[in-house]
PDB file of C-alpha atoms in Angstrom:
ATOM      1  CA  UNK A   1     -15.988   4.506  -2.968  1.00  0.00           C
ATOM      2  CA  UNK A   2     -16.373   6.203   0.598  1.00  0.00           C
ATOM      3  CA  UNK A   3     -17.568   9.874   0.636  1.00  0.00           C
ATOM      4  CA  UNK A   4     -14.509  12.205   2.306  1.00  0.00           C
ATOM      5  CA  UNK A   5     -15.946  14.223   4.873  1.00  0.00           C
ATOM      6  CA  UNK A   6     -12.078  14.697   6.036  1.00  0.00           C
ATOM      7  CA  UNK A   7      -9.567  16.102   3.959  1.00  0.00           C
ATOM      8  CA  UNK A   8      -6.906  18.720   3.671  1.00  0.00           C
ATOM      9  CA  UNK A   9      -6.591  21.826   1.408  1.00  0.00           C
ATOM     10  CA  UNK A  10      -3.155  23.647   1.094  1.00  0.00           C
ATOM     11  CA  UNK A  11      -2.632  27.369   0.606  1.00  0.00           C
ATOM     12  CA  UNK A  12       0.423  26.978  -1.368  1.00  0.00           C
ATOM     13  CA  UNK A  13       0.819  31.283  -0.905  1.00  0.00           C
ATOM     14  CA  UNK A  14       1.433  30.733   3.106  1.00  0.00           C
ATOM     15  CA  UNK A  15       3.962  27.909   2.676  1.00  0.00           C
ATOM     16  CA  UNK A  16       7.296  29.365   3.753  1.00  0.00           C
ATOM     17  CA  UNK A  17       9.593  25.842   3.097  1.00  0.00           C
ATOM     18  CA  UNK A  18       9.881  26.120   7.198  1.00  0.00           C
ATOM     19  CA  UNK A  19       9.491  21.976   8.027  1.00  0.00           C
ATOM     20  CA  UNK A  20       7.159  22.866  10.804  1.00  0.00           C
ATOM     21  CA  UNK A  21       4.770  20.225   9.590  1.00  0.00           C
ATOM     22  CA  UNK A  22       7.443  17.639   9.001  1.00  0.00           C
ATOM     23  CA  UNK A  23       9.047  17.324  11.933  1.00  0.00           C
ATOM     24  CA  UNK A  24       5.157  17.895  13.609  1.00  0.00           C
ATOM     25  CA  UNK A  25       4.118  14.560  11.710  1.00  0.00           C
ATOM     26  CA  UNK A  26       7.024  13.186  12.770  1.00  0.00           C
ATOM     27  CA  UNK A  27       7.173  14.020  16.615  1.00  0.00           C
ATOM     28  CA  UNK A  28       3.169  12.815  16.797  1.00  0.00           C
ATOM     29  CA  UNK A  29       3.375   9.330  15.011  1.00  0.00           C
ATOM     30  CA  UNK A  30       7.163   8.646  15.915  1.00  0.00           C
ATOM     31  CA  UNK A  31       7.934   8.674  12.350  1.00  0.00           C
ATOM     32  CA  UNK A  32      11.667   7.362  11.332  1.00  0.00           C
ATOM     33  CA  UNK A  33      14.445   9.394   9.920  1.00  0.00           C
ATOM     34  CA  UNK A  34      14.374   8.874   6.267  1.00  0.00           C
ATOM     35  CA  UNK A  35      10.760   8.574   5.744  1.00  0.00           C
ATOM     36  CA  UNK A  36       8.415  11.639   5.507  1.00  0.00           C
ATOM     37  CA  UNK A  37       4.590  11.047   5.837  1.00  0.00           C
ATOM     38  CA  UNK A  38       4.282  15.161   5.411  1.00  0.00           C
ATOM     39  CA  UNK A  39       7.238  16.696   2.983  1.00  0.00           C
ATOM     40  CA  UNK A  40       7.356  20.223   1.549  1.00  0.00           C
ATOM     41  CA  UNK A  41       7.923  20.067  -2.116  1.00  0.00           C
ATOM     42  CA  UNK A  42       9.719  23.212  -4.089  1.00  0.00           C
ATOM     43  CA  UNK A  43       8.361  23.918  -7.651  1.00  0.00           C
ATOM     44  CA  UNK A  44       9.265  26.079 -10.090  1.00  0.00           C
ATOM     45  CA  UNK A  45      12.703  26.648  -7.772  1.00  0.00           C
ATOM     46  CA  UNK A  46      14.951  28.945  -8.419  1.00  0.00           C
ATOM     47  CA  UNK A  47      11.724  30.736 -11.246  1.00  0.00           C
ATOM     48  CA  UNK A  48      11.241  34.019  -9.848  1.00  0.00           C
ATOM     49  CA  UNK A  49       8.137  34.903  -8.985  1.00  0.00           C
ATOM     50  CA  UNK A  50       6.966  31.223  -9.869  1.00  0.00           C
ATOM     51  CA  UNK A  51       8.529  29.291  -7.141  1.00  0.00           C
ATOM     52  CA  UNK A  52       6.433  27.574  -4.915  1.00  0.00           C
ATOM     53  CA  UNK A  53       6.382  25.376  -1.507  1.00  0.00           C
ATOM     54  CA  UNK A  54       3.530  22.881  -1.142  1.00  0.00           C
ATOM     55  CA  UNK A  55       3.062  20.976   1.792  1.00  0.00           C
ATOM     56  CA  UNK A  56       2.352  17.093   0.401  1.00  0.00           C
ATOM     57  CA  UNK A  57       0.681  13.893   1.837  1.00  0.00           C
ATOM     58  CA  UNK A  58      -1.269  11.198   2.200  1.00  0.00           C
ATOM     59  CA  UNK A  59      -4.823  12.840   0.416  1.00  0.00           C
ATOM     60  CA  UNK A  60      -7.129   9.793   2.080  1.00  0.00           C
ATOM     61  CA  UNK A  61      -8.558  10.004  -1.924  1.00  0.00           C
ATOM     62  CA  UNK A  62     -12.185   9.082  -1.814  1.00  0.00           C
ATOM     63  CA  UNK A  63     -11.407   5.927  -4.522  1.00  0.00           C
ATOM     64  CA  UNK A  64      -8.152   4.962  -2.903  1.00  0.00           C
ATOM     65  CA  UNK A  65      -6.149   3.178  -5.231  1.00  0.00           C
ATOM     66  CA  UNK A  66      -3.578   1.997  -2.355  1.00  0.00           C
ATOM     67  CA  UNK A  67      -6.903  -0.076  -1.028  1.00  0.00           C
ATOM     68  CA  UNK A  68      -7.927  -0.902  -4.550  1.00  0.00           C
ATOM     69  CA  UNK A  69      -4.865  -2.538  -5.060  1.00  0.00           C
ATOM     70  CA  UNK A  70      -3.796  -4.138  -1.558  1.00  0.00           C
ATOM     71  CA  UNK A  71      -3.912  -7.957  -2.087  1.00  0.00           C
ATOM     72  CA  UNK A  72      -4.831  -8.505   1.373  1.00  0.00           C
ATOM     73  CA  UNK A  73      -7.230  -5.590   2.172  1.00  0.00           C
ATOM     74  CA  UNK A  74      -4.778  -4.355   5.031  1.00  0.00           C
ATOM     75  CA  UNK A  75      -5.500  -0.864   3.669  1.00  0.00           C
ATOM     76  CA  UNK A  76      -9.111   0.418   4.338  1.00  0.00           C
ATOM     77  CA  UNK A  77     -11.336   3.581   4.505  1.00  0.00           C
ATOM     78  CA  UNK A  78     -13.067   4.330   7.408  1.00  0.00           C
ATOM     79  CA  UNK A  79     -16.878   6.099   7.169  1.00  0.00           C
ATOM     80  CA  UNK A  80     -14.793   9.551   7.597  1.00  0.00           C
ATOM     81  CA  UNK A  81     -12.801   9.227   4.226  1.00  0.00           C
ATOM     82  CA  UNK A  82      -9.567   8.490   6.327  1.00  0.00           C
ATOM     83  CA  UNK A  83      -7.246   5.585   4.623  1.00  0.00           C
ATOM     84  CA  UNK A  84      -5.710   3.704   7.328  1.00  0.00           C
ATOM     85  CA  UNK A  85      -3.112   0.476   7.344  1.00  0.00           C
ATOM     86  CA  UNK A  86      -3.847  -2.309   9.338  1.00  0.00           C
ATOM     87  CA  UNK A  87      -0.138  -3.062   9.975  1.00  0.00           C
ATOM     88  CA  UNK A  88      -1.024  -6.997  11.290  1.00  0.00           C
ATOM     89  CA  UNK A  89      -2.536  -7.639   7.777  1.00  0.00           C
ATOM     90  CA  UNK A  90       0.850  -6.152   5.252  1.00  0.00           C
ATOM     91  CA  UNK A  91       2.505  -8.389   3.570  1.00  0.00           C
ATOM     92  CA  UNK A  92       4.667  -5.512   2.275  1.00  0.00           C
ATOM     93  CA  UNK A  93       4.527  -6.681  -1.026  1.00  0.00           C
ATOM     94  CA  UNK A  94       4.895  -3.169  -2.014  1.00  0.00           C
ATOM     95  CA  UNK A  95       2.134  -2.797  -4.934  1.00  0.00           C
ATOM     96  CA  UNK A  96       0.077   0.249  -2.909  1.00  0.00           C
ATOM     97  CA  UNK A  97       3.688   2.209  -3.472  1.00  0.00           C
ATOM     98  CA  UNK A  98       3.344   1.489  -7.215  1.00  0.00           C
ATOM     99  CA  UNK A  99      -0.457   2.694  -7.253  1.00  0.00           C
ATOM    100  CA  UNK A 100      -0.206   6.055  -5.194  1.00  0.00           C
ATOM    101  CA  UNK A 101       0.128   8.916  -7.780  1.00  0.00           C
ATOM    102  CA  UNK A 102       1.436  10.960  -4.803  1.00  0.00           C
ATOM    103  CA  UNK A 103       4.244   8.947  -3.006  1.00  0.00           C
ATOM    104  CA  UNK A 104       2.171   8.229   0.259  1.00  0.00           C
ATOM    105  CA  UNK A 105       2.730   4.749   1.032  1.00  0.00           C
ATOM    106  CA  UNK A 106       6.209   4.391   2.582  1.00  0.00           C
ATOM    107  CA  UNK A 107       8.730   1.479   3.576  1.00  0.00           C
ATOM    108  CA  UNK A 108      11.730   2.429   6.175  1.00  0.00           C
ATOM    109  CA  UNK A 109      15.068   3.069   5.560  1.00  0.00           C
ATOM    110  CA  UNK A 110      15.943  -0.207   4.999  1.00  0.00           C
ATOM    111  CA  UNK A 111      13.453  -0.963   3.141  1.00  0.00           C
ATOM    112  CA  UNK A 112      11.092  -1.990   6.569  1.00  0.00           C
ATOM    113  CA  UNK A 113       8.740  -0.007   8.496  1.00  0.00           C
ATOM    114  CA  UNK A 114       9.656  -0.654  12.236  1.00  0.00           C
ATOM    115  CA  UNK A 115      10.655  -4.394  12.743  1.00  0.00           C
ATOM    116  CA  UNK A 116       7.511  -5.782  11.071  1.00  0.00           C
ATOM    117  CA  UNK A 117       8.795  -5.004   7.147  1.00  0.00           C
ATOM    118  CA  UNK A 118       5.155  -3.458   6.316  1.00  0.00           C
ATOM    119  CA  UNK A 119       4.008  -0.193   4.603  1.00  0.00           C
ATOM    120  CA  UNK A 120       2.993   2.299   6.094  1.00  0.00           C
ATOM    121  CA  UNK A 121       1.800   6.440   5.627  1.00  0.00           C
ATOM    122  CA  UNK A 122       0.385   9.639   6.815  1.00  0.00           C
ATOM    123  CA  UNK A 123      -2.712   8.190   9.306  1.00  0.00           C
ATOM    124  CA  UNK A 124      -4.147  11.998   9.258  1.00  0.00           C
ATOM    125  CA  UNK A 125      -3.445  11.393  13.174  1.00  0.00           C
ATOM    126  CA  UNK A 126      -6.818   9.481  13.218  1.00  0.00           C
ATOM    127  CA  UNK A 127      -6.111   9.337  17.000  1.00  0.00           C
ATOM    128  CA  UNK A 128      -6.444  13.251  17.376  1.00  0.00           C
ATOM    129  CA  UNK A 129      -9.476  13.783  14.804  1.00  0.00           C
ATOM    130  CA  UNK A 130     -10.919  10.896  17.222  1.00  0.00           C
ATOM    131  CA  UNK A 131     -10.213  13.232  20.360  1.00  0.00           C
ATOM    132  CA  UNK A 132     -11.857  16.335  18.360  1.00  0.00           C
ATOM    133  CA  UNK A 133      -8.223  17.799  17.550  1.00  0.00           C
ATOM    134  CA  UNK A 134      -6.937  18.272  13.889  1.00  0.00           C
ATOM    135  CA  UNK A 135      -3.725  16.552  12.187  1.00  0.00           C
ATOM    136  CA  UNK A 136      -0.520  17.562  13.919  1.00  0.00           C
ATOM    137  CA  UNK A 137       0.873  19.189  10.895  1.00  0.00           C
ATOM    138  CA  UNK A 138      -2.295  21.330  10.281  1.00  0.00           C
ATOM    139  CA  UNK A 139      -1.766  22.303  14.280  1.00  0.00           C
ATOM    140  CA  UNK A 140       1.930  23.174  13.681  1.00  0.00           C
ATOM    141  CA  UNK A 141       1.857  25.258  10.998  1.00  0.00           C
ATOM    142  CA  UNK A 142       2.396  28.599  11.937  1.00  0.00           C
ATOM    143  CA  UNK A 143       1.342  30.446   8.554  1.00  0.00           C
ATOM    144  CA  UNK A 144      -1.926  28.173   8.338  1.00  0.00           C
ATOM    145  CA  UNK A 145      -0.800  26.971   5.039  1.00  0.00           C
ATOM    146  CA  UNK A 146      -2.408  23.316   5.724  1.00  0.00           C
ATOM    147  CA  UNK A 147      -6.356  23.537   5.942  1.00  0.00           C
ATOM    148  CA  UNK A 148      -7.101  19.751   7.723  1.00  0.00           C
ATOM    149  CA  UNK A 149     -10.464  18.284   8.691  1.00  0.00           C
ATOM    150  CA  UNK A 150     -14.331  18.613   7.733  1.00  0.00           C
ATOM    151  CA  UNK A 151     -14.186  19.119   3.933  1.00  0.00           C
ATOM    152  CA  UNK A 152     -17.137  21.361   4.232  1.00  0.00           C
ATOM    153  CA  UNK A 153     -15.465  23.557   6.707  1.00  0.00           C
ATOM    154  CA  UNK A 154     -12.304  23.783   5.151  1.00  0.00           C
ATOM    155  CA  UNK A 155     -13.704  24.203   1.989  1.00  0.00           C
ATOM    156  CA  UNK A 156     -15.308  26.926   3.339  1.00  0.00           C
ATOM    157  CA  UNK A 157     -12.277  28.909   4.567  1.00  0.00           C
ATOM    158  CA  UNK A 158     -10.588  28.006   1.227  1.00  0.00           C
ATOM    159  CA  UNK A 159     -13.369  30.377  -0.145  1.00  0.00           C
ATOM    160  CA  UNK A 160     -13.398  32.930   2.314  1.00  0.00           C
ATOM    161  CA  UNK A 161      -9.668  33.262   0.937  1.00  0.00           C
ATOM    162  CA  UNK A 162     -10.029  32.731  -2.268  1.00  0.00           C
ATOM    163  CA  UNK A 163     -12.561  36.011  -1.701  1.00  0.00           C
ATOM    164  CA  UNK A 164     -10.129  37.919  -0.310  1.00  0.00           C
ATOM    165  CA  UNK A 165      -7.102  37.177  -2.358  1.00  0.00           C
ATOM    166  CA  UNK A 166      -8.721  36.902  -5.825  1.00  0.00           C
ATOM    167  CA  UNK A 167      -6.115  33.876  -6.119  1.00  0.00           C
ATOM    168  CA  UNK A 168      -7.068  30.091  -6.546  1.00  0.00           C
ATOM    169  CA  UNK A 169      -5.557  28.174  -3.919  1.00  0.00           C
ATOM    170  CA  UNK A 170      -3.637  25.003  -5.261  1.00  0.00           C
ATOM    171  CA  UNK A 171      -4.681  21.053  -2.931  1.00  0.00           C
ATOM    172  CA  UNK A 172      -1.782  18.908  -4.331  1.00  0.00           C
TER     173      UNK A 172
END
């Protein structure tokens, strides 16, 4: 088990349903139509007063049970707490779909990522954290509804607005 020191928190009250974060994650890791590392999911819709939009993802869990599972250790967790895919090593057999409580790993349209018929999933642009930047949905969104990087910071901020709203912050 690898210690997260990178994470993300969602403030489910700033989530307007806008797709800003989609088509973010998207645009930054040339992500095919059809598949959605980052998706906005409605609950409660159509409940007044209930309804909710909540940002979802990859959550780089700290016991990983895609990387558990993987018969051929192609998915791995770096010192950071970031789950990765070493897309050389997939065999898309498929079972890191069937152990992912929360939908992350991903095939293509057709049933292939790319030409190379591997899994793949949200990389919590590991590229930008590397250049100091955060995840390009957490950049995008313009109500600051996704809280990415340092656990300790972001944890942090979820207080400071926890504080000020009195309300508990759901991180689906």
């Amino acid at each position: 088990m690898v210690e997260n020191t990178y994470g993300f928190l969602v403030d489910v009250s700033r989530c307007i349903e806008c797709g800003g974060c989609e088509v973010a994650c998207k645009r930054e890791q040339g992500v095919e139509r059809g598949v959605n590392w980052r998706k906005v999911v409605t609950v409660d819709e159509g409940v007044e007063g209930k309804e909710e939009h909540w940002p979802m993802s990859c959550l780089h869990c700290s016991d990983a049970p895609c990387a558990t599972i993987c018969p051929v250790d192609a998915i791995d967790q770096r010192d950071d707490g970031i789950v990765t895919v070493d897309e050389d090593e997939c065999i898309g057999c498929g079972y890191c779909i069937y152990a992912c409580p929360f939908g992350a790993p991903q095939f293509g349209r057709d049933g292939v990522t790319g030409s190379k018929g591997v899994m793949n999933k949200c990389t919590f642009c590991v590229d930008r954290i590397d250049e100091g930047k955060e995840p390009a949905c957490a950049a995008n969104c313009v109500t600051g509804a996704i809280l990415a990087g340092d656990m300790t910071e972001i944890t942090d901020e979820y207080k400071e607005r926890v504080a000020k709203t009195g309300k508990p912050i759901v991180s689906p």
